[in-house]
């Protein structure tokens, strides 16, 4: 919080929530990048279509579909087997993923499908490879997972946008008209709060404990005991204490 102007009859303070803007914009940007990846690059479903060209030769086509329906085709020649890769998360959970093995490279499939679905996919694929069946068509789908993941990302982006557009506060004390005006300006709109100076009982400094530090804000306490924060967002202690001292000096509290 800064003292913008101080005269004999007017004192004006301004608070810009830079910390909120920075955090909100960073989270919004990260989530936007992750959302783009989920929509355009993460596979929502896959299908494997195989044909037995000869008793010893199998050709397959792997199709990957993203959440928006775009498709990518991959050719797989002479698949040897399919197996389930088990991954253990840092919290002890497990995820499963089908891997198709060929002499040239391995092809991983979807990573957020249930073990039962992976097992069924693996059994059908291996049965086809080890038998004389002429064709195979199997699918995997994780659209529900991606839908709820994208929805969660959008909710986080909305919260981040809310913080990233936190209002600038301009608080002006007028002795000449015996009024205090608190203006809050942001992309979401403007708000003006007005009270007579004689309705002010005192000014309090409220603190909030964070993980490694404390932050502060100035609150106007009215004679009705209603609390009006000058700066809704908490900030550093030194600027808050200096602002309160200037207010006291100006209003002769």
CSV table of C-alpha atoms in Angstrom, one decimal:
chain,number,residue,atom,x,y,z
A,1,UNK,CA,0.0,0.0,0.0
A,2,UNK,CA,1.3,3.4,-1.0
A,3,UNK,CA,0.5,7.0,-0.1
A,4,UNK,CA,-0.4,8.6,-3.4
A,5,UNK,CA,-1.2,12.1,-2.3
A,6,UNK,CA,-1.3,13.9,1.0
A,7,UNK,CA,-2.5,17.5,1.4
A,8,UNK,CA,-4.0,19.5,4.3
A,9,UNK,CA,-7.5,18.3,3.4
A,10,UNK,CA,-7.0,15.1,1.4
A,11,UNK,CA,-5.1,11.8,2.0
A,12,UNK,CA,-5.1,9.2,-0.8
A,13,UNK,CA,-3.8,5.6,-0.5
A,14,UNK,CA,-3.5,3.0,-3.3
A,15,UNK,CA,-3.1,-0.7,-3.1
A,16,UNK,CA,-2.2,-2.9,-6.0
A,17,UNK,CA,-2.4,-6.7,-5.3
A,18,UNK,CA,0.7,-7.6,-7.2
A,19,UNK,CA,1.1,-10.9,-5.4
A,20,UNK,CA,-2.4,-12.0,-6.3
A,21,UNK,CA,-1.9,-10.9,-9.9
A,22,UNK,CA,1.3,-12.8,-10.2
A,23,UNK,CA,0.1,-16.0,-8.6
A,24,UNK,CA,-3.2,-15.9,-10.6
A,25,UNK,CA,-1.6,-15.3,-13.9
A,26,UNK,CA,1.0,-18.0,-13.4
A,27,UNK,CA,-1.5,-20.6,-12.4
A,28,UNK,CA,-3.8,-19.6,-15.3
A,29,UNK,CA,-1.0,-19.9,-17.8
A,30,UNK,CA,0.1,-23.3,-16.5
A,31,UNK,CA,-3.4,-24.6,-16.5
A,32,UNK,CA,-4.0,-23.2,-20.0
A,33,UNK,CA,-1.0,-25.0,-21.3
A,34,UNK,CA,-2.1,-28.3,-19.6
A,35,UNK,CA,-5.6,-27.9,-21.0
A,36,UNK,CA,-4.3,-27.5,-24.5
A,37,UNK,CA,-2.2,-30.6,-24.1
A,38,UNK,CA,-5.1,-32.6,-22.8
A,39,UNK,CA,-7.4,-31.4,-25.6
A,40,UNK,CA,-5.0,-31.8,-28.6
A,41,UNK,CA,-2.2,-34.1,-27.6
A,42,UNK,CA,-3.5,-36.6,-25.0
A,43,UNK,CA,-5.3,-39.6,-26.4
A,44,UNK,CA,-8.9,-40.0,-25.3
A,45,UNK,CA,-9.4,-43.4,-27.0
A,46,UNK,CA,-7.4,-45.8,-29.1
A,47,UNK,CA,-8.3,-48.7,-31.5
A,48,UNK,CA,-6.1,-51.5,-32.7
A,49,UNK,CA,-7.0,-53.1,-36.0
A,50,UNK,CA,-4.9,-56.1,-37.1
A,51,UNK,CA,-4.9,-58.4,-40.2
A,52,UNK,CA,-3.0,-61.6,-40.6
A,53,UNK,CA,-1.3,-61.3,-44.0
A,54,UNK,CA,0.4,-64.8,-43.8
A,55,UNK,CA,0.8,-67.4,-41.0
A,56,UNK,CA,3.9,-65.5,-39.9
A,57,UNK,CA,3.1,-61.9,-40.7
A,58,UNK,CA,0.7,-59.6,-39.0
A,59,UNK,CA,0.1,-56.0,-39.9
A,60,UNK,CA,-1.8,-53.6,-37.5
A,61,UNK,CA,-3.0,-50.1,-37.5
A,62,UNK,CA,-3.2,-48.2,-34.2
A,63,UNK,CA,-5.5,-45.2,-34.2
A,64,UNK,CA,-5.3,-42.5,-31.5
A,65,UNK,CA,-8.2,-40.1,-31.1
A,66,UNK,CA,-7.9,-36.9,-29.0
A,67,UNK,CA,-10.7,-35.4,-27.0
A,68,UNK,CA,-11.9,-33.2,-29.9
A,69,UNK,CA,-12.0,-36.2,-32.3
A,70,UNK,CA,-8.8,-35.7,-34.3
A,71,UNK,CA,-7.1,-38.9,-35.3
A,72,UNK,CA,-3.5,-40.1,-35.6
A,73,UNK,CA,-2.7,-43.4,-37.4
A,74,UNK,CA,0.3,-45.6,-36.6
A,75,UNK,CA,1.4,-48.7,-38.5
A,76,UNK,CA,2.5,-51.6,-36.4
A,77,UNK,CA,4.3,-54.5,-38.1
A,78,UNK,CA,4.8,-58.0,-36.6
A,79,UNK,CA,3.6,-57.4,-33.0
A,80,UNK,CA,5.1,-60.0,-30.7
A,81,UNK,CA,3.1,-59.5,-27.5
A,82,UNK,CA,1.1,-57.2,-25.4
A,83,UNK,CA,1.6,-56.8,-21.6
A,84,UNK,CA,0.5,-54.6,-18.8
A,85,UNK,CA,3.0,-52.2,-17.3
A,86,UNK,CA,2.3,-51.3,-13.7
A,87,UNK,CA,3.3,-47.9,-12.3
A,88,UNK,CA,3.4,-47.0,-8.6
A,89,UNK,CA,2.7,-43.4,-7.7
A,90,UNK,CA,4.5,-41.5,-4.9
A,91,UNK,CA,1.4,-42.0,-2.7
A,92,UNK,CA,1.4,-45.8,-3.2
A,93,UNK,CA,-1.4,-45.9,-5.8
A,94,UNK,CA,-1.1,-47.9,-9.0
A,95,UNK,CA,-1.8,-47.2,-12.6
A,96,UNK,CA,-1.8,-49.6,-15.5
A,97,UNK,CA,-0.8,-49.3,-19.2
A,98,UNK,CA,-0.8,-51.7,-22.1
A,99,UNK,CA,2.4,-52.0,-24.0
A,100,UNK,CA,2.5,-53.6,-27.5
A,101,UNK,CA,5.9,-55.0,-28.3
A,102,UNK,CA,7.3,-55.2,-31.8
A,103,UNK,CA,10.9,-55.9,-33.1
A,104,UNK,CA,11.3,-52.2,-33.9
A,105,UNK,CA,9.7,-50.4,-31.0
A,106,UNK,CA,7.2,-50.6,-28.2
A,107,UNK,CA,3.8,-48.8,-28.4
A,108,UNK,CA,2.3,-47.6,-25.1
A,109,UNK,CA,-1.5,-47.2,-25.0
A,110,UNK,CA,-3.8,-45.3,-22.6
A,111,UNK,CA,-2.5,-44.8,-19.1
A,112,UNK,CA,-5.8,-44.1,-17.2
A,113,UNK,CA,-7.8,-47.3,-18.0
A,114,UNK,CA,-8.9,-49.8,-15.4
A,115,UNK,CA,-6.8,-53.0,-14.9
A,116,UNK,CA,-9.8,-55.1,-16.0
A,117,UNK,CA,-10.1,-53.3,-19.3
A,118,UNK,CA,-6.3,-53.5,-19.8
A,119,UNK,CA,-6.4,-57.2,-19.0
A,120,UNK,CA,-9.2,-57.9,-21.5
A,121,UNK,CA,-7.3,-55.9,-24.2
A,122,UNK,CA,-4.1,-57.8,-23.5
A,123,UNK,CA,-5.8,-61.2,-23.6
A,124,UNK,CA,-7.5,-60.5,-26.9
A,125,UNK,CA,-4.4,-59.2,-28.5
A,126,UNK,CA,-2.2,-62.0,-27.3
A,127,UNK,CA,-4.8,-64.6,-28.3
A,128,UNK,CA,-4.8,-63.2,-31.8
A,129,UNK,CA,-1.0,-63.1,-32.1
A,130,UNK,CA,-0.6,-66.7,-30.9
A,131,UNK,CA,-3.5,-68.1,-33.0
A,132,UNK,CA,-4.5,-68.3,-36.6
A,133,UNK,CA,-7.2,-65.7,-36.3
A,134,UNK,CA,-7.4,-63.6,-39.5
A,135,UNK,CA,-8.4,-60.2,-37.9
A,136,UNK,CA,-8.6,-58.4,-34.6
A,137,UNK,CA,-10.3,-55.2,-33.5
A,138,UNK,CA,-10.0,-53.9,-29.9
A,139,UNK,CA,-10.4,-50.5,-28.3
A,140,UNK,CA,-9.6,-48.5,-25.2
A,141,UNK,CA,-11.4,-45.4,-23.9
A,142,UNK,CA,-10.5,-42.8,-21.2
A,143,UNK,CA,-12.9,-40.0,-22.3
A,144,UNK,CA,-14.6,-39.8,-18.9
A,145,UNK,CA,-11.2,-39.4,-17.2
A,146,UNK,CA,-10.2,-36.6,-19.6
A,147,UNK,CA,-13.7,-34.9,-19.3
A,148,UNK,CA,-13.4,-34.6,-15.5
A,149,UNK,CA,-9.7,-33.7,-15.7
A,150,UNK,CA,-10.5,-30.9,-18.2
A,151,UNK,CA,-13.4,-29.7,-16.1
A,152,UNK,CA,-11.1,-29.6,-13.0
A,153,UNK,CA,-8.6,-27.5,-15.0
A,154,UNK,CA,-11.3,-25.1,-16.1
A,155,UNK,CA,-12.5,-24.6,-12.5
A,156,UNK,CA,-8.9,-23.9,-11.4
A,157,UNK,CA,-8.5,-21.5,-14.3
A,158,UNK,CA,-11.6,-19.7,-13.2
A,159,UNK,CA,-10.3,-19.3,-9.7
A,160,UNK,CA,-6.9,-18.2,-11.0
A,161,UNK,CA,-8.6,-15.6,-13.2
A,162,UNK,CA,-10.5,-14.4,-10.2
A,163,UNK,CA,-7.2,-13.8,-8.3
A,164,UNK,CA,-5.5,-12.5,-11.4
A,165,UNK,CA,-8.1,-9.8,-11.7
A,166,UNK,CA,-8.1,-8.7,-8.1
A,167,UNK,CA,-9.1,-5.1,-7.8
A,168,UNK,CA,-6.9,-2.1,-7.3
A,169,UNK,CA,-8.0,-0.2,-4.2
A,170,UNK,CA,-7.9,3.6,-3.9
A,171,UNK,CA,-8.9,4.9,-0.5
A,172,UNK,CA,-9.3,8.7,-0.2
A,173,UNK,CA,-10.0,10.7,3.0
A,174,UNK,CA,-11.6,14.1,2.5
A,175,UNK,CA,-11.6,16.5,5.5
A,176,UNK,CA,-13.4,19.2,3.4
A,177,UNK,CA,-16.5,17.1,2.9
A,178,UNK,CA,-16.0,14.8,5.9
A,179,UNK,CA,-16.0,11.6,3.8
A,180,UNK,CA,-13.9,8.5,3.1
A,181,UNK,CA,-14.2,6.9,-0.3
A,182,UNK,CA,-12.9,3.4,-1.1
A,183,UNK,CA,-12.8,2.6,-4.8
A,184,UNK,CA,-12.2,-0.9,-6.0
A,185,UNK,CA,-11.4,-1.1,-9.7
A,186,UNK,CA,-10.9,-4.3,-11.7
A,187,UNK,CA,-11.8,-6.0,-15.0
A,188,UNK,CA,-14.8,-7.4,-13.2
A,189,UNK,CA,-16.2,-3.9,-12.6
A,190,UNK,CA,-15.9,-1.0,-10.2
A,191,UNK,CA,-17.2,-0.5,-6.7
A,192,UNK,CA,-17.3,2.7,-4.5
A,193,UNK,CA,-17.8,2.6,-0.8
A,194,UNK,CA,-18.5,5.8,1.1
A,195,UNK,CA,-18.8,6.7,4.8
A,196,UNK,CA,-18.6,9.9,6.8
A,197,UNK,CA,-15.4,10.3,8.7
A,198,UNK,CA,-17.3,10.8,12.0
A,199,UNK,CA,-18.6,7.2,11.7
A,200,UNK,CA,-15.1,5.8,12.0
A,201,UNK,CA,-14.3,4.3,15.4
A,202,UNK,CA,-10.7,3.2,14.8
A,203,UNK,CA,-8.3,1.5,12.4
A,204,UNK,CA,-7.1,-2.0,13.0
A,205,UNK,CA,-4.3,-4.0,11.5
A,206,UNK,CA,-5.3,-7.6,10.8
A,207,UNK,CA,-2.8,-10.3,10.2
A,208,UNK,CA,-2.9,-13.7,8.5
A,209,UNK,CA,-0.5,-16.5,9.1
A,210,UNK,CA,0.8,-18.2,5.9
A,211,UNK,CA,3.2,-21.1,5.8
A,212,UNK,CA,6.4,-19.1,6.2
A,213,UNK,CA,5.3,-15.6,6.9
A,214,UNK,CA,2.6,-13.2,8.1
A,215,UNK,CA,0.7,-10.7,5.9
A,216,UNK,CA,-1.4,-7.8,6.9
A,217,UNK,CA,-4.3,-5.5,6.0
A,218,UNK,CA,-5.9,-2.3,7.2
A,219,UNK,CA,-9.5,-2.5,8.4
A,220,UNK,CA,-11.8,0.5,9.2
A,221,UNK,CA,-13.9,-0.2,12.3
A,222,UNK,CA,-17.1,1.8,12.2
A,223,UNK,CA,-19.0,2.9,15.3
A,224,UNK,CA,-21.6,0.3,14.4
A,225,UNK,CA,-18.7,-2.2,14.7
A,226,UNK,CA,-18.8,-3.0,11.0
A,227,UNK,CA,-15.4,-3.9,9.5
A,228,UNK,CA,-14.4,-2.4,6.1
A,229,UNK,CA,-11.0,-3.6,4.8
A,230,UNK,CA,-9.2,-0.9,3.0
A,231,UNK,CA,-7.0,-3.5,1.2
A,232,UNK,CA,-8.9,-6.8,1.0
A,233,UNK,CA,-5.7,-8.6,0.0
A,234,UNK,CA,-3.1,-9.1,2.7
A,235,UNK,CA,0.3,-7.5,2.1
A,236,UNK,CA,3.6,-6.7,3.8
A,237,UNK,CA,3.7,-5.3,7.3
A,238,UNK,CA,5.9,-2.2,6.8
A,239,UNK,CA,3.7,-0.6,4.2
A,240,UNK,CA,0.6,-1.3,6.2
A,241,UNK,CA,2.0,0.1,9.5
A,242,UNK,CA,3.2,3.2,7.6
A,243,UNK,CA,-0.2,3.7,6.0
A,244,UNK,CA,-2.0,3.5,9.3
A,245,UNK,CA,0.5,6.0,10.9
A,246,UNK,CA,-0.2,8.5,8.1
A,247,UNK,CA,-4.0,8.0,8.4
A,248,UNK,CA,-3.8,8.6,12.2
A,249,UNK,CA,-1.7,11.7,11.7
A,250,UNK,CA,-4.0,13.0,9.0
A,251,UNK,CA,-7.2,12.4,11.0
A,252,UNK,CA,-5.7,13.3,14.4
A,253,UNK,CA,-6.7,9.9,15.8
